[in-house]
mmCIF file of C-alpha atoms in Angstrom:
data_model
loop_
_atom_site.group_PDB
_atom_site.id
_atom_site.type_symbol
_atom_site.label_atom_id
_atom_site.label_comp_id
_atom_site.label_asym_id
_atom_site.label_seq_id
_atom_site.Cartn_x
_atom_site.Cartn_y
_atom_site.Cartn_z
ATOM 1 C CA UNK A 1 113.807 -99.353 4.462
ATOM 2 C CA UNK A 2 111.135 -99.926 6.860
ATOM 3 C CA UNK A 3 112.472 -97.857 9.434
ATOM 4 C CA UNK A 4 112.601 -95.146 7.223
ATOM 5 C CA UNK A 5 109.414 -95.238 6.077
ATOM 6 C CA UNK A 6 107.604 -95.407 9.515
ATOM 7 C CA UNK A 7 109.749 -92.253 10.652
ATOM 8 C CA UNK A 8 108.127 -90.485 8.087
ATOM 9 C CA UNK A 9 104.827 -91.841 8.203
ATOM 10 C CA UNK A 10 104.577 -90.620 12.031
ATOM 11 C CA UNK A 11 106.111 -87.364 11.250
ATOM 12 C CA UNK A 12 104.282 -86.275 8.308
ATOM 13 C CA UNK A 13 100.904 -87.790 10.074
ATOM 14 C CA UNK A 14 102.103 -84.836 13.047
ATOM 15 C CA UNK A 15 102.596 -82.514 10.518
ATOM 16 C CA UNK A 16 99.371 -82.680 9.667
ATOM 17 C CA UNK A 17 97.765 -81.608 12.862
ATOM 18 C CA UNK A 18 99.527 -78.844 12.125
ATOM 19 C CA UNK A 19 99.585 -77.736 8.734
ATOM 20 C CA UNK A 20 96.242 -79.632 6.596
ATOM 21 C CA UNK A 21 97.793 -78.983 3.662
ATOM 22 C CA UNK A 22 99.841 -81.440 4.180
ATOM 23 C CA UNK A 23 96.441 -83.817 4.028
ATOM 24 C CA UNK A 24 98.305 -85.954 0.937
ATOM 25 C CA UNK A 25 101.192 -87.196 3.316
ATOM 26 C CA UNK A 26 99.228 -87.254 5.898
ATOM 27 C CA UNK A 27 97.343 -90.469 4.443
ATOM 28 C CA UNK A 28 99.508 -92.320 3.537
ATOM 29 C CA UNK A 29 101.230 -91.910 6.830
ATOM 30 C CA UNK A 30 97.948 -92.726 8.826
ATOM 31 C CA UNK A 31 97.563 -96.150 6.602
ATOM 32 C CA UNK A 32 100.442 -97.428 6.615
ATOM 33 C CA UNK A 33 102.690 -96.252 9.790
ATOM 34 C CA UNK A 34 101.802 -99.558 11.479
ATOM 35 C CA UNK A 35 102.692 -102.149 8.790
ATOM 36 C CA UNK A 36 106.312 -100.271 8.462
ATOM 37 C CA UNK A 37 106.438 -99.974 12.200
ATOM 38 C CA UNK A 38 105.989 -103.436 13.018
ATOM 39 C CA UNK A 39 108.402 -104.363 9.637
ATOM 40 C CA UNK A 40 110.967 -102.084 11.606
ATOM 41 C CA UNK A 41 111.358 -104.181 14.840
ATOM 42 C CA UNK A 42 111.673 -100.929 16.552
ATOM 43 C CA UNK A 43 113.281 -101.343 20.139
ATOM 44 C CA UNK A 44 111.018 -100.204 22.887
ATOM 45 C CA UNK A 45 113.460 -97.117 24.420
ATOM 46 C CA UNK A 46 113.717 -95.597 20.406
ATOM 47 C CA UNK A 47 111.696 -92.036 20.396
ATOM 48 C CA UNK A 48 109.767 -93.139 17.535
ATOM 49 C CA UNK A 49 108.086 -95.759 19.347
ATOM 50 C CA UNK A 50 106.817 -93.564 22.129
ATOM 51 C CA UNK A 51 105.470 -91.740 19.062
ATOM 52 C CA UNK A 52 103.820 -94.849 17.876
ATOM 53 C CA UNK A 53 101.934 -95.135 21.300
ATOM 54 C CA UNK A 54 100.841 -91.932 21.357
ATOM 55 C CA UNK A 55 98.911 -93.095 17.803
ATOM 56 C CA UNK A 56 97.892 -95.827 19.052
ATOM 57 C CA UNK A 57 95.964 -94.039 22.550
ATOM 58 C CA UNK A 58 92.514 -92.477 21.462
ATOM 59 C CA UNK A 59 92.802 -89.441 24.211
ATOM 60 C CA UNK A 60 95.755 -88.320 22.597
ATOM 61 C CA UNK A 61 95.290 -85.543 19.599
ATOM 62 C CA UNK A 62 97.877 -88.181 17.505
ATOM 63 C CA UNK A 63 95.625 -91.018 18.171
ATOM 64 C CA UNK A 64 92.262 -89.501 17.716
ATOM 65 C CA UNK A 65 93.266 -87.582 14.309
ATOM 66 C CA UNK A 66 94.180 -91.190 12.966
ATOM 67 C CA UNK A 67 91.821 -93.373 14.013
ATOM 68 C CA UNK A 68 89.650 -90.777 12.275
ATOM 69 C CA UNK A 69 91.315 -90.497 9.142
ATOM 70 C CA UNK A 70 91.750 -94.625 8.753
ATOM 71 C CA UNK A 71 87.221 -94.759 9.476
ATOM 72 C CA UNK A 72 86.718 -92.060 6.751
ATOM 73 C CA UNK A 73 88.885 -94.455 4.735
ATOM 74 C CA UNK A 74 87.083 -97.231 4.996
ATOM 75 C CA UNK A 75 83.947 -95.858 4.732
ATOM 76 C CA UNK A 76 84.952 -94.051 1.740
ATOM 77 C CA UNK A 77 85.935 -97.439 0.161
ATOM 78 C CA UNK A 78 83.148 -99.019 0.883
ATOM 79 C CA UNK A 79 80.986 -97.154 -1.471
ATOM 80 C CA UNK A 80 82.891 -98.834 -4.189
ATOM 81 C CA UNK A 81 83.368 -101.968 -2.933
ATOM 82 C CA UNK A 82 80.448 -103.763 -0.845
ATOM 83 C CA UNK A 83 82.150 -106.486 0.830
ATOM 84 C CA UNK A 84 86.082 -107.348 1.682
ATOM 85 C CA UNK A 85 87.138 -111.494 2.275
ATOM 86 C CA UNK A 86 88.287 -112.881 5.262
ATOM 87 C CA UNK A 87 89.035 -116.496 4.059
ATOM 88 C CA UNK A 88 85.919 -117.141 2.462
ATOM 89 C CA UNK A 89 83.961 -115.495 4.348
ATOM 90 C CA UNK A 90 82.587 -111.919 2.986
ATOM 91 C CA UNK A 91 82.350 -108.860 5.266
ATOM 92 C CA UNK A 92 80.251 -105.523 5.062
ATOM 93 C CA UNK A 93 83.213 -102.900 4.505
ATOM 94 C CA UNK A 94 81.331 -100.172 5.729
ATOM 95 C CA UNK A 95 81.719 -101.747 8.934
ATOM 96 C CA UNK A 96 85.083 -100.641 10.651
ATOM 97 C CA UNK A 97 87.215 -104.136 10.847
ATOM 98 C CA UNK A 98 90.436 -102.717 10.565
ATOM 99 C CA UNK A 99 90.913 -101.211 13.639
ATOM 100 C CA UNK A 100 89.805 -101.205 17.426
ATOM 101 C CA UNK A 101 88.107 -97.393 17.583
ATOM 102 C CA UNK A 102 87.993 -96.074 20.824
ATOM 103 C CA UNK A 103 89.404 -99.463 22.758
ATOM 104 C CA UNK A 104 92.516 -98.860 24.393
ATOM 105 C CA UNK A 105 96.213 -98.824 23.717
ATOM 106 C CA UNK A 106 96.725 -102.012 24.452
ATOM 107 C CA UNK A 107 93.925 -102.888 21.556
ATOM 108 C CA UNK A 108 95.163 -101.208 18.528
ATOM 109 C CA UNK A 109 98.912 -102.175 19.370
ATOM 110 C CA UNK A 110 97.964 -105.737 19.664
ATOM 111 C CA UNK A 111 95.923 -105.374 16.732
ATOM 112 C CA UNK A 112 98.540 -103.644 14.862
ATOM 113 C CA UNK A 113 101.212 -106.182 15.928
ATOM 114 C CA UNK A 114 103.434 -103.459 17.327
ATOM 115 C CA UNK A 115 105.879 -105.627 19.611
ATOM 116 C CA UNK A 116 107.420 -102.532 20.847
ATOM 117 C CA UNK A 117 104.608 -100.117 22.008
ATOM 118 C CA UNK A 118 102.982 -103.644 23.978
ATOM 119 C CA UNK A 119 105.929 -104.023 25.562
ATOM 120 C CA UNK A 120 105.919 -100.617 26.512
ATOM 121 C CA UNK A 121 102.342 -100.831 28.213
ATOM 122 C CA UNK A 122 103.097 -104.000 29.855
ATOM 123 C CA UNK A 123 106.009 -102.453 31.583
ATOM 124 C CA UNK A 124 104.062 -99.537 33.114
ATOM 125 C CA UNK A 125 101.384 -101.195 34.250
ATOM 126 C CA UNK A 126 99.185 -98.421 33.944
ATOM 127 C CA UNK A 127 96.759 -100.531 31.224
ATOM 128 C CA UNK A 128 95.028 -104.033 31.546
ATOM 129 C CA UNK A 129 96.391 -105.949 29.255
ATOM 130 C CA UNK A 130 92.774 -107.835 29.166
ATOM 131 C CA UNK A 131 90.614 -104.831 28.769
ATOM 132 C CA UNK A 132 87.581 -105.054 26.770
ATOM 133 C CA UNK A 133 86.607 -102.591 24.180
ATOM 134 C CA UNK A 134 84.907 -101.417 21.443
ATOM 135 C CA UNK A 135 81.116 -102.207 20.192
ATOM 136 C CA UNK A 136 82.597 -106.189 19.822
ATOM 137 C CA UNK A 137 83.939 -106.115 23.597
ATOM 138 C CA UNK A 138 87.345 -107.749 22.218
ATOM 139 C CA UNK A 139 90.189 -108.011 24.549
ATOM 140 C CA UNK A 140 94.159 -106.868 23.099
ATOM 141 C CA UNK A 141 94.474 -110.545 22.644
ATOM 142 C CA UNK A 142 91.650 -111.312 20.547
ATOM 143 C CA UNK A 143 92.789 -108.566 18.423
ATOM 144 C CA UNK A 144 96.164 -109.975 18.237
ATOM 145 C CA UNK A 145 95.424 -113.641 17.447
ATOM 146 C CA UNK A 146 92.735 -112.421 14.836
ATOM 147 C CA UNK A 147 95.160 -110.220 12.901
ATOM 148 C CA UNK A 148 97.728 -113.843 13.648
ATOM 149 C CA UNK A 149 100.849 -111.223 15.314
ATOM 150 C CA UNK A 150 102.527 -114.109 17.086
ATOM 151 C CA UNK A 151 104.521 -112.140 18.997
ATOM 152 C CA UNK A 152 102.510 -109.887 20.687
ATOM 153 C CA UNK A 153 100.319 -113.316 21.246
ATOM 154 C CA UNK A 154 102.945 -114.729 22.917
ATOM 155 C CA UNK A 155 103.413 -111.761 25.364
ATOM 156 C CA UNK A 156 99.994 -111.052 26.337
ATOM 157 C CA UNK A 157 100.083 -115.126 27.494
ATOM 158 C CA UNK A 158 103.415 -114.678 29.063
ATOM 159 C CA UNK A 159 102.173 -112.164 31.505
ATOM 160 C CA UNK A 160 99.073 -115.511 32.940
ATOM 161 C CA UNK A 161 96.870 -111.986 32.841
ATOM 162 C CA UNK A 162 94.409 -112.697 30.440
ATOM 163 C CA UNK A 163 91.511 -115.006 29.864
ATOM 164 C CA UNK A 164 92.734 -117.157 26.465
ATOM 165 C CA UNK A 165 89.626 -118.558 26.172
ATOM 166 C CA UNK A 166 87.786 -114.749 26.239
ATOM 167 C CA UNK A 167 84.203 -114.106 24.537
ATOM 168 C CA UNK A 168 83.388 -111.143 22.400
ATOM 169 C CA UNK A 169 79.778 -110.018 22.107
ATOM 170 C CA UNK A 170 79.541 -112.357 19.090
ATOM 171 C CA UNK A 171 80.835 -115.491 21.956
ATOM 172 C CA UNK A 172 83.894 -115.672 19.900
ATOM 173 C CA UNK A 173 87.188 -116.706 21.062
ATOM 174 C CA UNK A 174 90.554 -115.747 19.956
ATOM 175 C CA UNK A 175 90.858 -119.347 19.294
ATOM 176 C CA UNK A 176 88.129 -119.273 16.621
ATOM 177 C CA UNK A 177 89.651 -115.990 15.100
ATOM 178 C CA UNK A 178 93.252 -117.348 14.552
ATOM 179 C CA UNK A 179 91.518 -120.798 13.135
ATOM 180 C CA UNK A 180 89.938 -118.955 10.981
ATOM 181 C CA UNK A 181 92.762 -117.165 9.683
ATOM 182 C CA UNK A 182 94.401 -120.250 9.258
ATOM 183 C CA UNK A 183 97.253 -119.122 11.555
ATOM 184 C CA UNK A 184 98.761 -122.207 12.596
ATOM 185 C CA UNK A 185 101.428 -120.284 15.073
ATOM 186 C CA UNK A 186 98.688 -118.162 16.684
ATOM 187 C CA UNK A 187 96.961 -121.784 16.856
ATOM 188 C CA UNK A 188 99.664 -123.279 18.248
ATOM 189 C CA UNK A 189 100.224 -121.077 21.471
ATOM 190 C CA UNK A 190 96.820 -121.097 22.149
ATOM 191 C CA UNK A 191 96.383 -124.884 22.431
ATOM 192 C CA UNK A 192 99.380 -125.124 24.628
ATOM 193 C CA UNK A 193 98.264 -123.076 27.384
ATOM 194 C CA UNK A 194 95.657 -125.858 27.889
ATOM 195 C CA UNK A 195 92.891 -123.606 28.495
ATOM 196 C CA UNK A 196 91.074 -123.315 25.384
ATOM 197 C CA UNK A 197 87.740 -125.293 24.630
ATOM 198 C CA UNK A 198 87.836 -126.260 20.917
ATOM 199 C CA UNK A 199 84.012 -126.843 21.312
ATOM 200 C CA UNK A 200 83.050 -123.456 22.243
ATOM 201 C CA UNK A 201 80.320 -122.436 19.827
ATOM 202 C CA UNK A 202 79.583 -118.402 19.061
ATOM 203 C CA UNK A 203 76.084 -117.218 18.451
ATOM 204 C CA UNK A 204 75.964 -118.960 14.943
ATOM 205 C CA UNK A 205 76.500 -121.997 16.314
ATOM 206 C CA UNK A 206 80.115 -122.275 14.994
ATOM 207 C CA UNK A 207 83.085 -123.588 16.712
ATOM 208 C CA UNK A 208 86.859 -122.821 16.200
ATOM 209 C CA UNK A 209 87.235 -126.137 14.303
ATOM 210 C CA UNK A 210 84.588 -125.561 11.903
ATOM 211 C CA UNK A 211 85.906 -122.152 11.100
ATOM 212 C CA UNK A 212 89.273 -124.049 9.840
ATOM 213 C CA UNK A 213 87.457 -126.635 8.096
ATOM 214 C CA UNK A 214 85.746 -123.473 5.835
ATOM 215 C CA UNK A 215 89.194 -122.134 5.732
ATOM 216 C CA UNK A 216 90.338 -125.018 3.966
ATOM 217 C CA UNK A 217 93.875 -124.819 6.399
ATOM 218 C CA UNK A 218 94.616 -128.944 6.696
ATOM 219 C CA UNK A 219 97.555 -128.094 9.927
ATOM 220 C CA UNK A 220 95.258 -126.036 11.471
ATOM 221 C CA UNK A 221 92.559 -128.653 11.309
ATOM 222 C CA UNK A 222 94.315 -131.513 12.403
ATOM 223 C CA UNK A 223 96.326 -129.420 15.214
ATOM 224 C CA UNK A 224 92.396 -128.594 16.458
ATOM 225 C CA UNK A 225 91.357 -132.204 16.190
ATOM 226 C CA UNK A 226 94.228 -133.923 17.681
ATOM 227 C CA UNK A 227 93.832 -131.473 20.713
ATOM 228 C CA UNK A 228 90.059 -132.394 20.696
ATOM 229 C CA UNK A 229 90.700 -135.893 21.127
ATOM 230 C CA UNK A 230 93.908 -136.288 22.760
ATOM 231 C CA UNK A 231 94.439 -133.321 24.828
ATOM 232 C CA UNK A 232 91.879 -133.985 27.436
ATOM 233 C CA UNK A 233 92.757 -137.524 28.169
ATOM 234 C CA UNK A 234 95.811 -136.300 29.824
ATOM 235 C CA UNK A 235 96.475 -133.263 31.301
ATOM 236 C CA UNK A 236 99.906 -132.797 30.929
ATOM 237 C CA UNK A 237 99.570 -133.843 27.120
ATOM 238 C CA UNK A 238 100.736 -130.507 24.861
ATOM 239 C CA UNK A 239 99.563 -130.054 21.385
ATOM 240 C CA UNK A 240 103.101 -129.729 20.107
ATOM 241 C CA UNK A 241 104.465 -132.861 21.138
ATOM 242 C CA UNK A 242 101.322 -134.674 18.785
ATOM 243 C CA UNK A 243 101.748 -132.533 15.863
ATOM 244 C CA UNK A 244 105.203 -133.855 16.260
ATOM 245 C CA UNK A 245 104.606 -137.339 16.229
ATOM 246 C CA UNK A 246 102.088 -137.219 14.002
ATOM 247 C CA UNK A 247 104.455 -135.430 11.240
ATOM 248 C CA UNK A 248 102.277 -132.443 10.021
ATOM 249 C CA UNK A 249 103.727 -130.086 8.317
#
């Protein structure tokens, strides 16, 4: 199971720091821990997921070991293969996407999806949950709406402590990440908080609408349009009720 398997992807991954030969485990611990993790809906007072924040903090010797093992990885792949997809759009692979480096908890678990470990930092209070980091200057929820974790969306908007409408260094919004994904629950929280501008362009010029049209994602597009043109006429309109009465699917 899941559970299993992200048990023994953290503990090997610690084994490591201790004992390299061990380096085989330790890999594919380091790549895969999160995807079983989040798979695992661990609770947040389980052992293994104050394990999984200690991964997930760059200070720590956990966190820093595998956020350096999962760059060498890409890098390493990216002499074979030039470019990876998102959609249709092609991306440098040499260029770490994967993963916030250096941001802060709150970044990679939101970027990981790990429900848990975010719920975790929340609670303490000791982290801003809309912290920017990393050479993009993304906040945890641009992160999370990018990489389309709903849940984790939903709590960073639950706590009315970040910006939804939040620029990177490229002027992108997690609006125009999760459009371009095609993510049409990511879309849909967004769009009801009311404070998103479907207009906002980033430094090509592109808005979250025209990033769904490339996707090809029909929802998503009408879900942005009907927002466009409806939403602002009245204020206490929601996008939910239109997609509603409009049928989509």
């Amino acid at each position: 199971s899941h559970k299993v398997l992200a048990k023994r992807c953290i503990w090997f991954f610690q084994l490591y720091i201790l004992n390299r030969r061990l380096a085989i485990f330790a890999s594919y611990g380091s790549n895969h821990w999160g995807y079983h993790f989040r798979e695992s809906f661990f609770d947040k007072t389980e052992d293994v997921t104050m394990l999984a924040l200690k991964l997930c903090d760059p200070t720590s010797e956990e966190g820093r070991r595998c956020q350096e093992r999962d760059r060498k990885r890409i890098q390493s792949r990216s002499r074979s293969r030039r470019y990876t997809y998102v959609g249709r759009k092609p991306i440098p692979r040499f260029y770490p996407i994967n993963l916030p480096y250096g941001s802060s908890p709150f970044a990679m678990a939101s970027r990981l999806g790990l429900e848990a470990v975010v719920e975790i930092l929340l609670e303490s209070q000791l982290q801003n949950c809309d912290a920017r980091g990393g050479i993009s200057s993304r906040t945890p929820l641009s992160h999370a709406a990018e990489a389309g974790h709903e849940n984790v969306v939903k709590l960073l908007l639950d706590t009315r402590q970040v910006d939804v409408d939040s620029r990177d260094s490229q002027q992108r919004t997690p609006l125009a990440y999760a459009a371009e994904r095609g993510d049409a629950m990511v879309v849909q929280l967004l769009l009801d908080t009311g404070k998103v501008d479907v207009d906002s362009q980033d430094i090509t010029h592109r808005t979250p609408l025209s990033y769904a049209k490339w996707n090809g994602d029909k929802k998503v597009i009408q879900m942005l349009e009907l927002y466009k043109n409806r939403g602002r006429a009245d204020p206490d309109h929601t996008t939910r009720s239109s997609i509603e009465d409009s049928h989509v699917r």
